[in-house]
Coordinates of C-alpha atoms in Angstrom, one line a residue:
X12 CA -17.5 -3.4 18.9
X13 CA -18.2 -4.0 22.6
X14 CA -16.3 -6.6 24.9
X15 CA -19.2 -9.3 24.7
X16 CA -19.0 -9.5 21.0
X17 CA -15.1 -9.1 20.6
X18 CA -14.7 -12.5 22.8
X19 CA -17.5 -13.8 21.3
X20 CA -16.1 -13.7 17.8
X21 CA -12.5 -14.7 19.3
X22 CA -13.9 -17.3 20.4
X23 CA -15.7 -18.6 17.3
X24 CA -12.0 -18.4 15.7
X25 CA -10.3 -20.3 17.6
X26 CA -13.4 -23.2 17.0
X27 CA -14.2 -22.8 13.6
X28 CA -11.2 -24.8 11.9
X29 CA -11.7 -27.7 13.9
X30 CA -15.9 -27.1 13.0
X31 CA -15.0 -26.5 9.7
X32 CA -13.3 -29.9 9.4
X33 CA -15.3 -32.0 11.1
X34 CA -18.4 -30.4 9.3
X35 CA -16.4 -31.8 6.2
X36 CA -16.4 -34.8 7.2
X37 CA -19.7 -35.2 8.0
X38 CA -20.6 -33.9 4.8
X39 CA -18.4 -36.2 3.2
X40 CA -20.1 -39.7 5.3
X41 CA -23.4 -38.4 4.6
X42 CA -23.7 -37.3 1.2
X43 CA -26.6 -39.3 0.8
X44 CA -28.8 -37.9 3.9
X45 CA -31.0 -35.2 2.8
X46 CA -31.8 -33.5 6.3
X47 CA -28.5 -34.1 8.2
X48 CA -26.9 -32.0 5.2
X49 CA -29.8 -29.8 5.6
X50 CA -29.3 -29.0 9.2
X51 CA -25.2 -29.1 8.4
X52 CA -26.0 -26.4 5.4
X53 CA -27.7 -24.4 8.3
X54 CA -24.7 -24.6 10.6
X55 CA -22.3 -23.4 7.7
X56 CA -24.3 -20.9 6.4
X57 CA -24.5 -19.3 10.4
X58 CA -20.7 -20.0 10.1
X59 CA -20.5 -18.4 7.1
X60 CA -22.0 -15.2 8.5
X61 CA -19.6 -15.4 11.4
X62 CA -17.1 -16.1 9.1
X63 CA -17.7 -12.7 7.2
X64 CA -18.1 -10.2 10.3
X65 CA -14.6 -11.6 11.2
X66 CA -13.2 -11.2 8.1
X67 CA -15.3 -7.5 7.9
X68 CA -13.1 -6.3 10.7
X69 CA -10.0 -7.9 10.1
X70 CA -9.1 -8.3 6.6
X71 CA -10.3 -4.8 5.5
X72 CA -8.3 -3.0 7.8
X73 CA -5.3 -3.5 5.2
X74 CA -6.1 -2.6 2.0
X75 CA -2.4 -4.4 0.8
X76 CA -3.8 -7.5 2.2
X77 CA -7.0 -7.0 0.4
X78 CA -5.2 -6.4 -2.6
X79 CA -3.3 -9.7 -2.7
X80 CA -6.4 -11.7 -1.9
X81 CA -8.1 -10.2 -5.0
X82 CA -5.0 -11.2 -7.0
X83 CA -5.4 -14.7 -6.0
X84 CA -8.7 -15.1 -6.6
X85 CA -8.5 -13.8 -10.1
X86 CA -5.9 -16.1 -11.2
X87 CA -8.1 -18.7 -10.1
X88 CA -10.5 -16.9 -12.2
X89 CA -8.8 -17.1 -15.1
X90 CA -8.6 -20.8 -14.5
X91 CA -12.0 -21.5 -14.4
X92 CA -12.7 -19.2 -17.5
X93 CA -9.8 -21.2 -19.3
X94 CA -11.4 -24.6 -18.2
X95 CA -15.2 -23.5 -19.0
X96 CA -13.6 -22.6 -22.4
X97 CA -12.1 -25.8 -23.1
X98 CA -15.0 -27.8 -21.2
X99 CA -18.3 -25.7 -22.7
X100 CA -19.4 -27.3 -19.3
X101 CA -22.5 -25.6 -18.1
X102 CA -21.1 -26.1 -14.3
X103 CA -17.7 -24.2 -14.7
X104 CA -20.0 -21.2 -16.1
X105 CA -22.4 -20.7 -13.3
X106 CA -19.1 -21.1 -10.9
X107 CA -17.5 -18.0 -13.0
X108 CA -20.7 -16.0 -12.0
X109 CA -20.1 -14.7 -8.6
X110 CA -16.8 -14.0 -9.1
X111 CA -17.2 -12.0 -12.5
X112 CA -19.9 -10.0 -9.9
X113 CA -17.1 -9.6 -7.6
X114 CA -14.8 -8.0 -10.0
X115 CA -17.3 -4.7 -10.5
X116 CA -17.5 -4.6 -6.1
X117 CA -13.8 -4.8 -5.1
X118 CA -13.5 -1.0 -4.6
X119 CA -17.0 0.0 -3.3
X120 CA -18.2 -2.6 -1.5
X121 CA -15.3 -5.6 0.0
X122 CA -17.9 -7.4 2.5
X123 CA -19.9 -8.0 -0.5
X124 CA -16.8 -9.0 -2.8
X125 CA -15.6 -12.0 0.0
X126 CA -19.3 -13.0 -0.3
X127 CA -19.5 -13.4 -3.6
X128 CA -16.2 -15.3 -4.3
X129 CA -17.2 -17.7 -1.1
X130 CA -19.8 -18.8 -3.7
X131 CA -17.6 -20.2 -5.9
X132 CA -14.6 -21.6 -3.8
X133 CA -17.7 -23.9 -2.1
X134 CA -19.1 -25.6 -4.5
X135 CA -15.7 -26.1 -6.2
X136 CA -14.4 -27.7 -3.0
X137 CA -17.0 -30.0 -2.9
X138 CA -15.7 -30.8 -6.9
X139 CA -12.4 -31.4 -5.8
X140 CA -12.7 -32.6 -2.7
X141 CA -15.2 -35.1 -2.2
X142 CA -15.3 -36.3 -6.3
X143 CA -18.9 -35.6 -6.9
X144 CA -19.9 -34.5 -10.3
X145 CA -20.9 -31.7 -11.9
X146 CA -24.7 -31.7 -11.6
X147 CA -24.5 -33.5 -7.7
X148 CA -22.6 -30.3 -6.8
X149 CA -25.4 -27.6 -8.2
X150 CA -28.4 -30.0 -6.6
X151 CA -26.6 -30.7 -3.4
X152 CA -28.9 -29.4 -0.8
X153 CA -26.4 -28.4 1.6
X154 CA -24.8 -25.8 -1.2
X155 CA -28.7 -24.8 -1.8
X156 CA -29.3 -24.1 1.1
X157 CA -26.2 -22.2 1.5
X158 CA -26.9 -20.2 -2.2
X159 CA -30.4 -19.2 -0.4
X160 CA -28.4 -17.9 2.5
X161 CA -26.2 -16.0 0.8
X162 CA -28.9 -14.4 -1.6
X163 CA -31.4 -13.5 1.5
X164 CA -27.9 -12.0 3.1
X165 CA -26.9 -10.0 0.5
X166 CA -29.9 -8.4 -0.3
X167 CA -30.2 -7.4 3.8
X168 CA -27.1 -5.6 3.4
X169 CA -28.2 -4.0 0.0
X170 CA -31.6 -3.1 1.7
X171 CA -29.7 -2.0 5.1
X172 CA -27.6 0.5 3.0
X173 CA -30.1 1.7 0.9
X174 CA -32.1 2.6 4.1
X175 CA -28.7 4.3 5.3
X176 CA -28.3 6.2 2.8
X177 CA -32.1 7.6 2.0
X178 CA -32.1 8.2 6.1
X179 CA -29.1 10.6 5.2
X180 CA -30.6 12.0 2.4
X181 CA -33.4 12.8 4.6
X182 CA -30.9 14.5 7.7
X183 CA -29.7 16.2 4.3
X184 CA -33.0 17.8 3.3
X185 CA -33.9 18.9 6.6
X186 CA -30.3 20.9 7.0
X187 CA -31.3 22.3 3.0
X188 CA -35.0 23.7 4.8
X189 CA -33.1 24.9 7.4
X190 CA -30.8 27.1 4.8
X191 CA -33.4 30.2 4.9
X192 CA -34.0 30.3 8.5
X193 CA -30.3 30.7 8.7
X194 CA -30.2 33.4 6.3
X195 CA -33.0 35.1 8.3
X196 CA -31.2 34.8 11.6
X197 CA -27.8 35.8 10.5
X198 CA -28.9 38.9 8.7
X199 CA -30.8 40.2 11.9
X200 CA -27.6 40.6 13.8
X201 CA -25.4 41.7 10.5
X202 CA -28.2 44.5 10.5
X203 CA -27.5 45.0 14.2
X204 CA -23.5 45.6 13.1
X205 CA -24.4 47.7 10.6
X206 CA -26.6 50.0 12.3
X207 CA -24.0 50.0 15.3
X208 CA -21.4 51.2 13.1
X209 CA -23.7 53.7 11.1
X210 CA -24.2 55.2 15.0
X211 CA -20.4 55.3 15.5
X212 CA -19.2 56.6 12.1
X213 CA -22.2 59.6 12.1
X214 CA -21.4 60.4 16.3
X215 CA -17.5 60.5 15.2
X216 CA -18.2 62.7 12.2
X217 CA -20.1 65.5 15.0
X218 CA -17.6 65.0 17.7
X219 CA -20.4 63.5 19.9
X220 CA -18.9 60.1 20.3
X221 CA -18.1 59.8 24.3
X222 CA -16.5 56.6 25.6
X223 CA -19.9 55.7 27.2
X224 CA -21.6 55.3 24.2
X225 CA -18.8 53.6 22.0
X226 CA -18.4 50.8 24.7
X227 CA -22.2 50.1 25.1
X228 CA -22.0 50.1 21.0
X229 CA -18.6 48.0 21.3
X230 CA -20.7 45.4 23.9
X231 CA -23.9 45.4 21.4
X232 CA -21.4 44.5 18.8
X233 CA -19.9 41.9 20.4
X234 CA -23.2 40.0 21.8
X235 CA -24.1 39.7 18.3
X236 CA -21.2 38.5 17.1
X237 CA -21.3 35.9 19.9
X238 CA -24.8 35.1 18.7
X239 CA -24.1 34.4 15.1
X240 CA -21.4 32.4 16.5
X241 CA -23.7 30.4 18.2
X242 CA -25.9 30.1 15.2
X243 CA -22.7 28.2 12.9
X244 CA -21.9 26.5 15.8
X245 CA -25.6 24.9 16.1
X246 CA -25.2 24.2 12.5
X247 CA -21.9 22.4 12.2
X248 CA -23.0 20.0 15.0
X249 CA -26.1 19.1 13.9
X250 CA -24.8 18.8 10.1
X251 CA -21.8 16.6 11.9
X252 CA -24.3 14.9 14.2
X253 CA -24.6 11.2 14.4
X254 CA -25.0 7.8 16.9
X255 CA -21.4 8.7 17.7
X256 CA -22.6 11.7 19.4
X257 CA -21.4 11.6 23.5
X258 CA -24.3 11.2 25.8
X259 CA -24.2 14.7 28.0
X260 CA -26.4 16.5 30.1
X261 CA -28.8 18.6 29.2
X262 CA -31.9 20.6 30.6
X263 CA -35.0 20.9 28.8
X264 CA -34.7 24.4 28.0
X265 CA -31.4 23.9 26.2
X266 CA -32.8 21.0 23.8
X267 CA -35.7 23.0 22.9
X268 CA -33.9 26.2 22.0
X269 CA -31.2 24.5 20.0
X270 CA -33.9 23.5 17.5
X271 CA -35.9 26.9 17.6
X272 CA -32.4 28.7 16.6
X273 CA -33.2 27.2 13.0
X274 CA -36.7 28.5 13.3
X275 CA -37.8 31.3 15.3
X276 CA -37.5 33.7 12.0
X277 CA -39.0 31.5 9.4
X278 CA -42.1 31.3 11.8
X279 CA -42.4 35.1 12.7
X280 CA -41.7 36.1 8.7
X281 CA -45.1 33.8 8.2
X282 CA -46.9 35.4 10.8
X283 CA -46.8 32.0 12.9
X284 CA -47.6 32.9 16.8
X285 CA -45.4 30.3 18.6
X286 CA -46.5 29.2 22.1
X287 CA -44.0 27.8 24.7
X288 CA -44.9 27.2 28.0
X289 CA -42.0 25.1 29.6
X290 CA -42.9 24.0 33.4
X291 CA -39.9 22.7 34.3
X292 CA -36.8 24.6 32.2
X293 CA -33.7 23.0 34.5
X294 CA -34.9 19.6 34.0
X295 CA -32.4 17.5 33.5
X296 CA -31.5 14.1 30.9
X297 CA -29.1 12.2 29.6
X298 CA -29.3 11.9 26.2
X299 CA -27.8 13.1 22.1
X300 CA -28.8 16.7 22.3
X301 CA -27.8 16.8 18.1
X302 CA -30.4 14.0 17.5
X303 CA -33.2 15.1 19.6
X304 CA -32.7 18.3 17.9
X305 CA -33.6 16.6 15.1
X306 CA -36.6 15.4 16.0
X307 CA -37.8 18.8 16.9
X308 CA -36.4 20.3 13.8
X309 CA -38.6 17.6 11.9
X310 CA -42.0 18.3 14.0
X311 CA -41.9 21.7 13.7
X312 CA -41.3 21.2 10.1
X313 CA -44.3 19.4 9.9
X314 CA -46.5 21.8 11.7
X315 CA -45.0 24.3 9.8
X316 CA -45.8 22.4 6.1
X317 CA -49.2 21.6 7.3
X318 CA -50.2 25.1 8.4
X319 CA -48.8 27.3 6.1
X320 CA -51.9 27.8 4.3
X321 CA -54.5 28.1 7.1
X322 CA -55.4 32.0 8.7
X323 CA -54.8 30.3 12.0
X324 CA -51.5 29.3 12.5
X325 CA -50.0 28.9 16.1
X326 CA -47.4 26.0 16.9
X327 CA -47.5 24.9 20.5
X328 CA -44.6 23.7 22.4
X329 CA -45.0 22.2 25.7
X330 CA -42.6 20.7 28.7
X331 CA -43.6 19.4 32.1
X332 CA -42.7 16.2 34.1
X333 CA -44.8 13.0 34.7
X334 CA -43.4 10.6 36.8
X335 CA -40.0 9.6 36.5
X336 CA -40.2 11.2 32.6
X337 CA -39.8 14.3 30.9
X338 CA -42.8 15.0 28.6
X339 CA -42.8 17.4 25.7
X340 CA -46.1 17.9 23.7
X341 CA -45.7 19.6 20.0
X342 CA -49.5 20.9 18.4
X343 CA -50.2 22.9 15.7
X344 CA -53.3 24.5 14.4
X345 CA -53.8 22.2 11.2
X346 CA -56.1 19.6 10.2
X347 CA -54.8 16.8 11.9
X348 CA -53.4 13.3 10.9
X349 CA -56.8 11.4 10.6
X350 CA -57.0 8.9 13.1
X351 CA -57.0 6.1 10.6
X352 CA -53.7 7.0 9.2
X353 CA -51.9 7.9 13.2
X354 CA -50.6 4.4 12.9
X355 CA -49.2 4.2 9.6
X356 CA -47.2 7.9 9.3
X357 CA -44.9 6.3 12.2
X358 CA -43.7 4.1 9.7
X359 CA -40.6 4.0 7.0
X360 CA -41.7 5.9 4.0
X361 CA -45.3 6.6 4.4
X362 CA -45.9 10.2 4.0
X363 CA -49.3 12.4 3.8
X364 CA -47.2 15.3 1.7
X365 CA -47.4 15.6 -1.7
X366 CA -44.8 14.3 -4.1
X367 CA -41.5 15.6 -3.9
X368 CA -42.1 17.5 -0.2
X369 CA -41.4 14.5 1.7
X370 CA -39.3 11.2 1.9
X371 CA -41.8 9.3 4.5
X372 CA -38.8 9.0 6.9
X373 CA -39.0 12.1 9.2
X374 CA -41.4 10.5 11.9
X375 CA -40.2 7.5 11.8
X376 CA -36.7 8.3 12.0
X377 CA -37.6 10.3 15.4
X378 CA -39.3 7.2 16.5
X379 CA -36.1 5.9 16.3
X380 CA -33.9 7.9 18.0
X381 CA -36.6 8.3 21.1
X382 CA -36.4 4.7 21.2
X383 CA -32.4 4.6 21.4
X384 CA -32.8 7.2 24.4
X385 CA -34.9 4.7 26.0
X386 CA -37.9 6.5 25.6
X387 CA -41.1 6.9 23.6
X388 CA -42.6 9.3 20.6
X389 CA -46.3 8.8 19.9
X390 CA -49.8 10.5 18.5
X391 CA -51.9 11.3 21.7
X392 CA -54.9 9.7 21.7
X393 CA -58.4 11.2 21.4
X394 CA -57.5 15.0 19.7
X395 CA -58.9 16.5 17.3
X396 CA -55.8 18.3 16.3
X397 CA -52.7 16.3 15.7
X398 CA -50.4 15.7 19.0
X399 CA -46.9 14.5 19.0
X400 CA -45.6 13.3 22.1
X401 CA -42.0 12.5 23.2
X402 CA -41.1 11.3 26.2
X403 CA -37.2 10.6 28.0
X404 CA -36.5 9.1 31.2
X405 CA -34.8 12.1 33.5
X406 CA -31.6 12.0 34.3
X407 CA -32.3 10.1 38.0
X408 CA -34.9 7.7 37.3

């Protein structure tokens, strides 16, 4: 949380009780008002969302606290079954709802558990506290209002962790495609090992072995050990990657050949020429080098999808500056996006692959992370052959 919003919501603390109670008030005075308890249901219902970040970061920080606070609840529960049993009242049913919801949340999901037991505690304060009856509590348009509120909330935090999580499970599908460009680069050097030692073992059996040639060997050995070092190591961060990643340094070079570690192999196995022509290799930004690598890793993924099946297949990587940016161009020797479609494949889950070889997220999930870098990714204009363009502000400007 930054400073802004910490005093911000320390703020809205310390005023909120006396709000609260003087919204209650006014409630109370002007029960018969319809749109002075509108605009007060809109006031609670921002409160209410206030209300709920603060309790987000406090309250779930201790679970024992959280655990007491369900307790509670439920034994107010089980007074409102025991009354609705007694009653057959319609009213104390729908106020059992939310809070027989809540009881299947607790563990997975405690934002959505305070939520859902504010539902009931509101409308039965307005039972107790200002004598209305059953029926004037349900149709009371400030609790409406606030029912509406709550609904349109809840399902933006369902829809905001769905998105979450299918945004993972694409990060997750990309690391999967990435599996047998692994394989292909860490056998090469194993091979490399192998063949050293075969050299040693045969030069040791004829008495041939001078120290010369065992410390080249020994020095071969070791840069590729190094190398499949590096390899894991590329791996493990960009599997570990995230927005918590530090903003560093980086020249163009590096960002580029981070991502062709995963793919260097797969494209020379499928006889795919690669061209890079970088114009200005010590460039330097300031960026996530982990997440730009993903956008890299899922353009040249693309080009890679859309021409596999072509006889001409060449991948084009290109770096220069322009201004106070750094420009990089990927092109491939495919088809194309058609130009009536450039617009739409930026967006969230609209693919051009068939079924089951693509979520729709990869290009708009790079959009994304440009942006956050406070720069651009777009589909150059006026090409015949599809053009992806990313561009980051250097390091200076």
């Amino acid at each position: 949380m930054t400073k802004g919003k910490h005093k911000l919501y320390s703020s809205l603390e310390k005023l909120l009780p006396v709000a609260s109670i003087i919204l209650y008030l006014a409630i109370a005075l002007s029960s018969k008002n319809f749109w002075l308890n509108f605009g007060l249901g809109v006031l609670w219902s921002l409160s209410n969302i206030i209300l709920s970040k603060i309790a987000h970061r406090e309250l779930f920080s201790s679970s024992k606290i959280m655990e007491a606070v369900k307790i509670l609840f439920n034994m107010v529960y089980v007074g409102l079954l025991s009354v609705w049993g007694e009653s057959g009242n319609l009213f104390w049913m729908l106020l059992m709802l939310p809070m027989l919801r809540a009881q299947f949340v607790f563990n997975s999901d405690r934002h959505t558990y305070l939520s859902l037991v504010f539902c009931t505690f509101t409308p039965l304060f307005f039972y107790l506290s200002f004598g209305l009856t059953d029926r004037q509590v349900i149709f009371h348009p400030t609790l409406v209002l606030m029912a509406f509120s709550m609904i349109l909330k809840m399902s933006y935090d369902f829809l905001e962790k769905q998105y979450d999580q299918i945004e993972h499970a694409e990060k997750m599908a990309t690391i999967g495609r990435m599996a047998a460009n692994i394989a292909h680069e860490i056998n090469n050097p194993l091979t490399i090992i192998s063949n050293n030692m075969e050299i040693l073992e045969r030069r040791k059996a004829k008495g041939t072995l001078g120290e010369a040639a065992s410390d080249q060997i020994i020095a071969d050995v070791k840069s590729t050990i190094f190398r499949m070092a590096a390899i894991i190591e590329s791996l493990k961060k960009y599997s570990c990657g995230g927005p918590k990643d530090k903003m560093v340094e980086v020249t163009s070079s590096e960002l580029i050949e981070e991502a062709l570690y995963f793919c260097r192999e797969k494209f020379k196995s499928s006889d795919i020429e690669l061209i890079y022509d970088n114009q200005c290799p010590q460039t330097l930004v300031f960026c996530r080098p982990i997440e730009l690598s993903q956008v890299f890793l899922n353009l040249l993924n693309n080009s890679y999808d859309a021409i596999e099946a072509f006889p001409q297949k060449w991948i084009k990587i290109s770096a220069f500056e322009k201004g106070n940016a750094l420009i990089f161009k990927i092109e491939d020797s495919g088809p194309g996006i058609p130009i009536k479609e450039r617009e739409n494949v930026l967006q969230p889950f609209y693919t051009t692959k068939e079924v089951n070889k693509g979520t729709g997220l990869g290009l708009s999930i790079s959009k994304e992370i440009l942006e956050a870098h406070q720069g651009s990714f777009y589909i150059e204009a006026a090409k015949d052959r599809t053009v992806f363009v990313l561009e980051l502000p250097l390091k200076n400007a």
